[in-house]
PDB file of C-alpha atoms in Angstrom:
ATOM      1  CA  MET V   1     -21.044  -1.298   0.788  1.00  0.00           C
ATOM      2  CA  GLU V   2     -18.255  -3.700   1.686  1.00  0.00           C
ATOM      3  CA  GLN V   3     -14.714  -2.376   1.473  1.00  0.00           C
ATOM      4  CA  THR V   4     -12.745  -4.104  -1.291  1.00  0.00           C
ATOM      5  CA  GLU V   5      -9.770  -4.803   0.962  1.00  0.00           C
ATOM      6  CA  LEU V   6     -12.022  -7.114   2.992  1.00  0.00           C
ATOM      7  CA  MET V   7     -12.078  -9.466  -0.006  1.00  0.00           C
ATOM      8  CA  LEU V   8      -8.452 -10.401   0.710  1.00  0.00           C
ATOM      9  CA  PRO V   9      -7.685 -13.751   2.357  1.00  0.00           C
ATOM     10  CA  GLU V  10      -8.061 -13.838   6.138  1.00  0.00           C
ATOM     11  CA  TYR V  11      -4.336 -14.466   6.739  1.00  0.00           C
ATOM     12  CA  ILE V  12      -3.589 -11.212   4.887  1.00  0.00           C
ATOM     13  CA  LEU V  13      -6.280  -9.245   6.727  1.00  0.00           C
ATOM     14  CA  ASP V  14      -4.872 -10.497  10.029  1.00  0.00           C
ATOM     15  CA  LYS V  15      -1.677  -8.563   9.246  1.00  0.00           C
ATOM     16  CA  ALA V  16      -3.486  -5.348   8.293  1.00  0.00           C
ATOM     17  CA  ILE V  17      -3.143  -2.075  10.149  1.00  0.00           C
ATOM     18  CA  ARG V  18      -6.049   0.354  10.039  1.00  0.00           C
ATOM     19  CA  SER V  19      -5.362   3.991   9.362  1.00  0.00           C
ATOM     20  CA  GLY V  20      -8.757   5.620   9.562  1.00  0.00           C
ATOM     21  CA  SER V  21     -10.774   3.878   6.861  1.00  0.00           C
ATOM     22  CA  GLU V  22      -7.643   2.748   4.996  1.00  0.00           C
ATOM     23  CA  TYR V  23      -5.836  -0.563   5.208  1.00  0.00           C
ATOM     24  CA  GLY V  24      -2.077  -0.806   5.326  1.00  0.00           C
ATOM     25  CA  TRP V  25       0.625  -3.337   6.037  1.00  0.00           C
ATOM     26  CA  ARG V  26       4.183  -3.477   7.303  1.00  0.00           C
ATOM     27  CA  ARG V  27       7.047  -3.357   4.852  1.00  0.00           C
ATOM     28  CA  CYS V  28       7.798  -7.044   5.456  1.00  0.00           C
ATOM     29  CA  ASP V  29       4.233  -7.949   4.379  1.00  0.00           C
ATOM     30  CA  ILE V  30       3.275  -5.519   1.612  1.00  0.00           C
ATOM     31  CA  LEU V  31       4.650  -7.515  -1.350  1.00  0.00           C
ATOM     32  CA  GLU V  32       2.783 -10.586  -0.103  1.00  0.00           C
ATOM     33  CA  VAL V  33      -0.388  -8.478   0.086  1.00  0.00           C
ATOM     34  CA  VAL V  34       0.065  -7.276  -3.496  1.00  0.00           C
ATOM     35  CA  GLU V  35       0.461 -10.890  -4.642  1.00  0.00           C
ATOM     36  CA  ALA V  36      -2.586 -12.009  -2.648  1.00  0.00           C
ATOM     37  CA  ALA V  37      -4.657  -9.238  -4.237  1.00  0.00           C
ATOM     38  CA  LYS V  38      -3.496 -10.400  -7.659  1.00  0.00           C
ATOM     39  CA  GLN V  39      -4.452 -14.010  -6.842  1.00  0.00           C
ATOM     40  CA  THR V  40      -7.838 -12.795  -5.570  1.00  0.00           C
ATOM     41  CA  GLN V  41      -8.323 -10.924  -8.865  1.00  0.00           C
ATOM     42  CA  LEU V  42      -8.423  -7.499  -7.275  1.00  0.00           C
ATOM     43  CA  GLY V  43      -7.174  -4.518  -9.232  1.00  0.00           C
ATOM     44  CA  ASN V  44      -4.359  -2.614  -7.584  1.00  0.00           C
ATOM     45  CA  LEU V  45      -4.789   1.148  -7.355  1.00  0.00           C
ATOM     46  CA  GLY V  46      -1.534   1.698  -5.436  1.00  0.00           C
ATOM     47  CA  GLY V  47      -1.001   3.620  -2.253  1.00  0.00           C
ATOM     48  CA  GLN V  48       1.490   5.602  -0.200  1.00  0.00           C
ATOM     49  CA  VAL V  49       3.655   5.365   2.878  1.00  0.00           C
ATOM     50  CA  GLN V  50       2.279   6.581   6.187  1.00  0.00           C
ATOM     51  CA  TYR V  51       3.517   6.714   9.749  1.00  0.00           C
ATOM     52  CA  VAL V  52       0.554   5.797  11.922  1.00  0.00           C
ATOM     53  CA  LEU V  53       1.014   7.031  15.492  1.00  0.00           C
ATOM     54  CA  PRO V  54      -1.465   6.697  18.362  1.00  0.00           C
ATOM     55  CA  ASP V  55      -2.422  10.378  18.044  1.00  0.00           C
ATOM     56  CA  ALA V  56      -1.402  11.333  14.485  1.00  0.00           C
ATOM     57  CA  THR V  57      -0.912  10.072  10.957  1.00  0.00           C
ATOM     58  CA  CYS V  58       1.905  11.389   8.811  1.00  0.00           C
ATOM     59  CA  GLU V  59       1.292  10.655   5.139  1.00  0.00           C
ATOM     60  CA  LEU V  60       4.271  10.718   2.796  1.00  0.00           C
ATOM     61  CA  TYR V  61       2.045  11.258  -0.232  1.00  0.00           C
ATOM     62  CA  TRP V  62       5.069  11.730  -2.509  1.00  0.00           C
ATOM     63  CA  LEU V  63       6.250   8.195  -1.712  1.00  0.00           C
ATOM     64  CA  ARG V  64       3.546   6.432  -3.656  1.00  0.00           C
ATOM     65  CA  TYR V  65       3.317   3.300  -5.752  1.00  0.00           C
ATOM     66  CA  ASP V  66       0.515   3.842  -8.226  1.00  0.00           C
ATOM     67  CA  PRO V  67       0.169   1.668 -11.327  1.00  0.00           C
ATOM     68  CA  LYS V  68      -1.306   3.019 -14.552  1.00  0.00           C
ATOM     69  CA  ASP V  69      -5.080   2.989 -15.077  1.00  0.00           C
ATOM     70  CA  GLN V  70      -6.839   0.166 -16.852  1.00  0.00           C
ATOM     71  CA  LYS V  71      -6.414   0.340 -20.609  1.00  0.00           C
ATOM     72  CA  THR V  72      -9.516   0.461 -22.782  1.00  0.00           C
ATOM     73  CA  ASP V  73      -8.854  -2.959 -24.339  1.00  0.00           C
ATOM     74  CA  GLU V  74      -7.421  -4.609 -21.205  1.00  0.00           C
ATOM     75  CA  ASP V  75      -9.412  -7.462 -19.705  1.00  0.00           C
ATOM     76  CA  TRP V  76      -9.824  -7.642 -15.926  1.00  0.00           C
ATOM     77  CA  ILE V  77      -7.342 -10.466 -15.254  1.00  0.00           C
ATOM     78  CA  SER V  78      -4.653  -8.772 -17.353  1.00  0.00           C
ATOM     79  CA  TYR V  79      -5.326  -5.536 -15.493  1.00  0.00           C
ATOM     80  CA  CYS V  80      -5.026  -7.245 -12.093  1.00  0.00           C
ATOM     81  CA  ASN V  81      -1.768  -8.922 -13.102  1.00  0.00           C
ATOM     82  CA  ARG V  82      -0.237  -5.782 -14.615  1.00  0.00           C
ATOM     83  CA  THR V  83      -1.161  -3.469 -11.750  1.00  0.00           C
ATOM     84  CA  ALA V  84       0.194  -5.932  -9.188  1.00  0.00           C
ATOM     85  CA  ASP V  85       3.468  -6.196 -11.098  1.00  0.00           C
ATOM     86  CA  GLU V  86       3.772  -2.417 -11.518  1.00  0.00           C
ATOM     87  CA  CYS V  87       3.006  -1.817  -7.848  1.00  0.00           C
ATOM     88  CA  SER V  88       5.540  -4.441  -6.738  1.00  0.00           C
ATOM     89  CA  GLU V  89       8.267  -2.909  -8.898  1.00  0.00           C
ATOM     90  CA  GLN V  90       7.555   0.569  -7.547  1.00  0.00           C
ATOM     91  CA  LEU V  91       7.610  -0.735  -3.984  1.00  0.00           C
ATOM     92  CA  LYS V  92      10.978  -2.411  -4.534  1.00  0.00           C
ATOM     93  CA  MET V  93      12.403   0.895  -5.812  1.00  0.00           C
ATOM     94  CA  LEU V  94      10.881   2.668  -2.826  1.00  0.00           C
ATOM     95  CA  PHE V  95      12.539   0.188  -0.461  1.00  0.00           C
ATOM     96  CA  GLU V  96      15.912   1.459  -1.713  1.00  0.00           C
ATOM     97  CA  LEU V  97      15.181   4.946  -0.335  1.00  0.00           C
ATOM     98  CA  ASP V  98      15.815   6.074   3.212  1.00  0.00           C
ATOM     99  CA  ILE V  99      12.132   6.410   4.029  1.00  0.00           C
ATOM    100  CA  GLU V 100      12.731   7.322   7.668  1.00  0.00           C
ATOM    101  CA  LYS V 101      14.971  10.205   6.619  1.00  0.00           C
ATOM    102  CA  GLU V 102      12.243  11.420   4.250  1.00  0.00           C
ATOM    103  CA  ALA V 103       9.697  11.168   7.055  1.00  0.00           C
ATOM    104  CA  THR V 104      11.704  12.932   9.755  1.00  0.00           C
ATOM    105  CA  SER V 105      12.696  15.761   7.424  1.00  0.00           C
ATOM    106  CA  ALA V 106       9.032  16.332   6.523  1.00  0.00           C
ATOM    107  CA  PHE V 107       7.381  15.806   9.917  1.00  0.00           C
ATOM    108  CA  GLU V 108       8.968  17.273  13.035  1.00  0.00           C
ATOM    109  CA  ILE V 109       6.705  15.107  15.200  1.00  0.00           C
ATOM    110  CA  LEU V 110       8.632  12.011  14.025  1.00  0.00           C
ATOM    111  CA  GLU V 111      12.133  13.254  14.872  1.00  0.00           C
ATOM    112  CA  ASN V 112      12.357  11.926  18.435  1.00  0.00           C
ATOM    113  CA  ILE V 113      10.303   8.750  18.196  1.00  0.00           C
ATOM    114  CA  GLU V 114      12.148   5.583  19.134  1.00  0.00           C
ATOM    115  CA  ASN V 115      11.768   2.617  16.780  1.00  0.00           C
ATOM    116  CA  LEU V 116      10.172   4.795  14.119  1.00  0.00           C
ATOM    117  CA  SER V 117       9.997   1.866  11.704  1.00  0.00           C
ATOM    118  CA  ASP V 118       7.391   0.286  14.015  1.00  0.00           C
ATOM    119  CA  TYR V 119       4.967   2.991  12.883  1.00  0.00           C
ATOM    120  CA  GLN V 120       5.667   2.739   9.146  1.00  0.00           C
ATOM    121  CA  VAL V 121       2.675   1.502   7.150  1.00  0.00           C
ATOM    122  CA  PHE V 122       2.210   0.893   3.444  1.00  0.00           C
ATOM    123  CA  ILE V 123      -1.372   1.808   2.535  1.00  0.00           C
ATOM    124  CA  LEU V 124      -2.874  -0.123  -0.372  1.00  0.00           C
ATOM    125  CA  TYR V 125      -6.064   0.593  -2.316  1.00  0.00           C
ATOM    126  CA  LEU V 126      -7.724  -2.225  -4.222  1.00  0.00           C
ATOM    127  CA  GLN V 127     -10.579  -2.485  -6.673  1.00  0.00           C
ATOM    128  CA  ALA V 128     -13.019  -5.312  -7.368  1.00  0.00           C
ATOM    129  CA  CYS V 129     -13.958  -6.152 -10.949  1.00  0.00           C
ATOM    130  CA  LYS V 130     -16.161  -3.405 -12.334  1.00  0.00           C
ATOM    131  CA  ASN V 131     -18.417  -5.987 -13.945  1.00  0.00           C
ATOM    132  CA  ASN V 132     -19.384  -7.567 -10.592  1.00  0.00           C
TER     133      ASN V 132
END
């Protein structure tokens, strides 16, 4: 079964960072990815911030950006648009936090890493239309 994230445009996939079987992007790219998913008519399930190191992954599961589930009477396009908008708004609020401070206070392994922001990844989960 093909992973839904692979349905994104090539220029978006070229910016992706793999974290195990998950796809993530840099902070500077994540809002563009959310918009591309919306344009590709992929539902947005949200995600969380991770620090992806060569030998470890530190997941800040409490720093997530998860839109609400599809409503019973919501058509697919409306769902894709709404979840993209909700995710983008949550990401913008998250950008106002000191994410590195959150990370270093939770994970001792991150305390002495130079250029910690180079390892920051925004994981995003997407969903193809259930009717396909």
